[in-house]
């Protein structure tokens, strides 16, 4: 039997061959008193997703079914398909999109969010702040006529 280790390597337990690492990232420091929450999101076909928002701590997700349109401040929009993962650092970064990329099928994903002590898990961003930070958003895809 071959040994499989986490990408973080030394000192970690070997993983059995049935375990597949889907995502291995180093989140920012988590202060004492932080909390975690795991949610299941089920968007119907064409659902636009949550309004622009941010999280007080990092969030880690896995798309179970369908595909979601994902966009973080400073990064181009992308589509994440079933079986793929995503993460965001939280803090000041705006999460612009998490809607269903499919118009004819539902999309489902799981997200584990880590929350700074005394802070809400989800903070919606108002139109004034979006306008002030527009220069930080990656260029939008263009559509041809």
XYZ file of N, CA and C in Angstrom, residues 30-121:
276
model
N -6.341 32.288 12.321
C -7.669 32.320 12.935
C -7.527 32.627 14.417
N -8.118 33.729 14.863
C -7.964 34.101 16.267
C -8.748 33.184 17.190
N -8.307 33.128 18.446
C -9.025 32.358 19.442
C -10.461 32.871 19.528
N -11.401 31.970 19.656
C -12.806 32.361 19.728
C -13.505 32.376 18.385
N -12.777 32.070 17.306
C -13.408 32.010 15.984
C -14.409 30.859 15.972
N -15.387 30.943 15.091
C -16.371 29.864 14.981
C -16.466 29.429 13.526
N -17.063 28.273 13.317
C -17.225 27.750 11.968
C -18.671 27.375 11.710
N -19.040 27.422 10.450
C -20.390 27.057 10.036
C -20.289 26.391 8.664
N -20.974 25.276 8.489
C -21.046 24.622 7.186
C -22.479 24.725 6.703
N -22.642 25.219 5.459
C -23.975 25.392 4.899
C -24.109 24.620 3.587
N -25.337 24.253 3.265
C -25.681 23.625 2.000
C -26.496 24.643 1.217
N -26.053 24.970 0.006
C -26.750 25.936 -0.847
C -27.301 25.192 -2.049
N -28.593 25.349 -2.302
C -29.259 24.683 -3.425
C -29.937 25.762 -4.273
N -29.256 26.185 -5.365
C -29.827 27.196 -6.244
C -30.630 26.527 -7.350
N -31.868 26.979 -7.599
C -32.625 26.467 -8.732
C -32.016 26.974 -10.046
N -32.450 26.433 -11.180
C -31.912 26.867 -12.472
C -31.931 28.392 -12.616
N -30.793 28.954 -13.048
C -30.691 30.377 -13.323
C -30.669 31.297 -12.115
N -30.681 30.779 -10.908
C -30.697 31.633 -9.710
C -29.454 32.525 -9.692
N -29.616 33.834 -9.434
C -28.472 34.749 -9.466
C -27.521 34.611 -8.280
N -27.931 33.923 -7.220
C -27.079 33.772 -6.049
C -27.245 34.922 -5.083
N -26.392 34.958 -4.082
C -26.446 35.999 -3.060
C -25.959 37.321 -3.650
N -26.482 38.417 -3.130
C -26.010 39.747 -3.514
C -24.539 39.885 -3.104
N -23.798 40.835 -3.690
C -22.396 41.003 -3.298
C -22.259 41.105 -1.776
N -21.243 40.393 -1.270
C -21.068 40.287 0.172
C -19.613 39.970 0.488
N -19.321 39.898 1.762
C -18.004 39.435 2.222
C -18.228 38.567 3.454
N -17.201 37.832 3.794
C -17.223 36.983 4.983
C -16.142 37.488 5.932
N -16.365 37.370 7.227
C -15.391 37.873 8.192
C -14.161 36.976 8.300
N -14.252 35.767 7.769
C -13.124 34.838 7.767
C -13.132 34.034 6.478
N -12.200 33.115 6.320
C -12.119 32.347 5.087
C -13.306 31.394 4.917
N -13.578 31.066 3.659
C -14.652 30.131 3.318
C -14.108 29.114 2.315
N -14.518 27.856 2.484
C -14.043 26.757 1.648
C -15.256 26.015 1.113
N -15.331 25.810 -0.209
C -16.519 25.204 -0.773
C -16.242 24.071 -1.738
N -17.289 23.293 -1.965
C -17.265 22.145 -2.877
C -18.590 22.107 -3.629
N -18.521 22.105 -4.958
C -19.722 22.039 -5.781
C -20.100 20.564 -5.951
N -21.294 20.244 -5.486
C -21.766 18.860 -5.515
C -22.506 18.533 -6.808
N -23.237 19.508 -7.336
C -24.096 19.277 -8.505
C -24.150 20.564 -9.316
N -24.136 20.441 -10.645
C -24.289 21.605 -11.502
C -23.010 22.407 -11.636
N -23.170 23.729 -11.662
C -22.039 24.640 -11.831
C -22.426 26.005 -11.272
N -21.475 26.653 -10.623
C -21.751 27.989 -10.093
C -20.812 29.014 -10.735
N -21.334 30.207 -10.887
C -20.549 31.347 -11.365
C -19.925 31.972 -10.122
N -18.596 32.074 -10.097
C -17.876 32.496 -8.901
C -16.988 33.681 -9.249
N -17.084 34.735 -8.450
C -16.251 35.910 -8.694
C -15.902 36.583 -7.380
N -14.607 36.717 -7.147
C -14.082 37.461 -6.002
C -13.451 38.746 -6.511
N -13.440 39.736 -5.669
C -12.828 41.019 -6.006
C -11.386 40.812 -6.466
N -11.043 41.407 -7.606
C -9.689 41.325 -8.143
C -9.411 40.097 -8.981
N -10.374 39.173 -9.063
C -10.189 37.952 -9.858
C -11.243 37.887 -10.946
N -10.903 37.325 -12.099
C -11.927 37.202 -13.143
C -13.013 36.207 -12.740
N -14.178 36.443 -13.252
C -15.302 35.520 -13.052
C -14.920 34.156 -13.617
N -15.354 33.098 -12.945
C -15.106 31.742 -13.449
C -16.284 30.853 -13.089
N -16.367 29.727 -13.762
C -17.421 28.754 -13.481
C -16.768 27.556 -12.805
N -17.341 27.159 -11.674
C -16.842 26.009 -10.924
C -17.876 24.902 -11.059
N -17.450 23.762 -11.553
C -18.355 22.649 -11.865
C -18.382 21.608 -10.751
N -19.383 20.757 -10.811
C -19.528 19.670 -9.843
C -18.208 18.910 -9.708
N -17.808 18.661 -8.459
C -16.569 17.961 -8.181
C -15.381 18.886 -7.981
N -15.564 20.181 -8.219
C -14.480 21.146 -8.057
C -14.670 21.943 -6.760
N -13.591 22.546 -6.299
C -13.598 23.294 -5.047
C -13.334 24.773 -5.291
N -13.602 25.566 -4.259
C -13.258 26.982 -4.275
C -12.966 27.418 -2.850
N -12.329 28.558 -2.724
C -12.106 29.135 -1.403
C -11.951 30.633 -1.570
N -12.204 31.333 -0.498
C -11.991 32.771 -0.486
C -11.392 33.157 0.855
N -10.556 34.201 0.865
C -9.846 34.549 2.089
C -10.705 35.217 3.152
N -11.820 35.789 2.770
C -12.635 36.525 3.737
C -12.031 37.884 4.014
N -12.467 38.497 5.101
C -11.965 39.828 5.439
C -12.572 40.887 4.540
N -11.734 41.701 3.926
C -12.184 42.852 3.149
C -12.587 42.506 1.713
N -12.297 41.301 1.250
C -12.537 40.910 -0.144
C -14.034 40.737 -0.411
N -14.519 41.388 -1.483
C -15.927 41.267 -1.852
C -16.130 40.009 -2.702
N -17.163 39.269 -2.372
C -17.587 38.097 -3.149
C -18.764 38.564 -4.007
N -18.514 38.779 -5.298
C -19.518 39.343 -6.200
C -20.566 38.334 -6.654
N -20.129 37.108 -6.958
C -21.059 36.150 -7.539
C -20.879 34.758 -6.952
N -22.030 34.064 -6.786
C -22.035 32.656 -6.407
C -23.284 31.983 -6.979
N -23.832 32.534 -8.049
C -25.095 32.052 -8.605
C -24.955 30.813 -9.467
N -26.107 30.232 -9.796
C -26.161 29.051 -10.649
C -25.782 29.454 -12.070
N -24.774 28.812 -12.620
C -24.330 29.093 -13.990
C -25.191 28.373 -15.020
N -26.111 27.531 -14.555
C -26.952 26.756 -15.470
C -28.370 27.307 -15.484
N -28.933 27.455 -16.672
C -30.314 27.951 -16.788
C -31.334 26.815 -16.806
N -30.850 25.575 -16.935
C -31.772 24.445 -17.106
C -31.631 23.345 -16.045
N -30.816 23.585 -15.025
C -30.617 22.557 -13.996
C -30.232 23.232 -12.675
N -30.536 22.583 -11.545
C -30.122 23.141 -10.257
C -28.616 22.979 -10.040
N -28.089 23.764 -9.124
C -26.694 23.633 -8.694
C -26.673 23.629 -7.170
N -25.833 22.765 -6.615
C -25.758 22.595 -5.171
C -24.298 22.636 -4.751
N -24.025 23.376 -3.672
C -22.671 23.390 -3.140
C -22.690 23.495 -1.620
N -21.595 23.050 -1.023
C -21.403 23.106 0.426
C -20.277 24.098 0.689
N -20.456 24.941 1.717
C -19.426 25.903 2.095
C -19.208 25.821 3.607
N -17.948 25.733 3.999
C -17.590 25.862 5.405
C -16.944 27.230 5.566
N -17.560 28.061 6.431
C -17.089 29.424 6.662
C -16.540 29.522 8.080
N -15.409 30.176 8.213
C -14.832 30.444 9.513
C -15.063 31.916 9.818
N -15.531 32.187 11.000
C -15.988 33.521 11.355
C -15.128 34.128 12.444
N -14.719 35.380 12.234
C -13.964 36.102 13.260
C -14.855 36.286 14.493
N -14.262 36.249 15.683
C -15.046 36.398 16.914
C -15.896 37.674 16.910
N -17.169 37.522 17.248
C -18.058 38.664 17.352
C -18.502 39.261 16.033
N -18.182 38.625 14.911
C -18.537 39.140 13.589
C -19.569 38.216 12.935
N -20.432 38.765 12.082
C -21.376 37.903 11.368
C -20.666 37.096 10.273
N -21.276 35.990 9.871
C -20.713 35.152 8.807
C -20.806 35.823 7.436
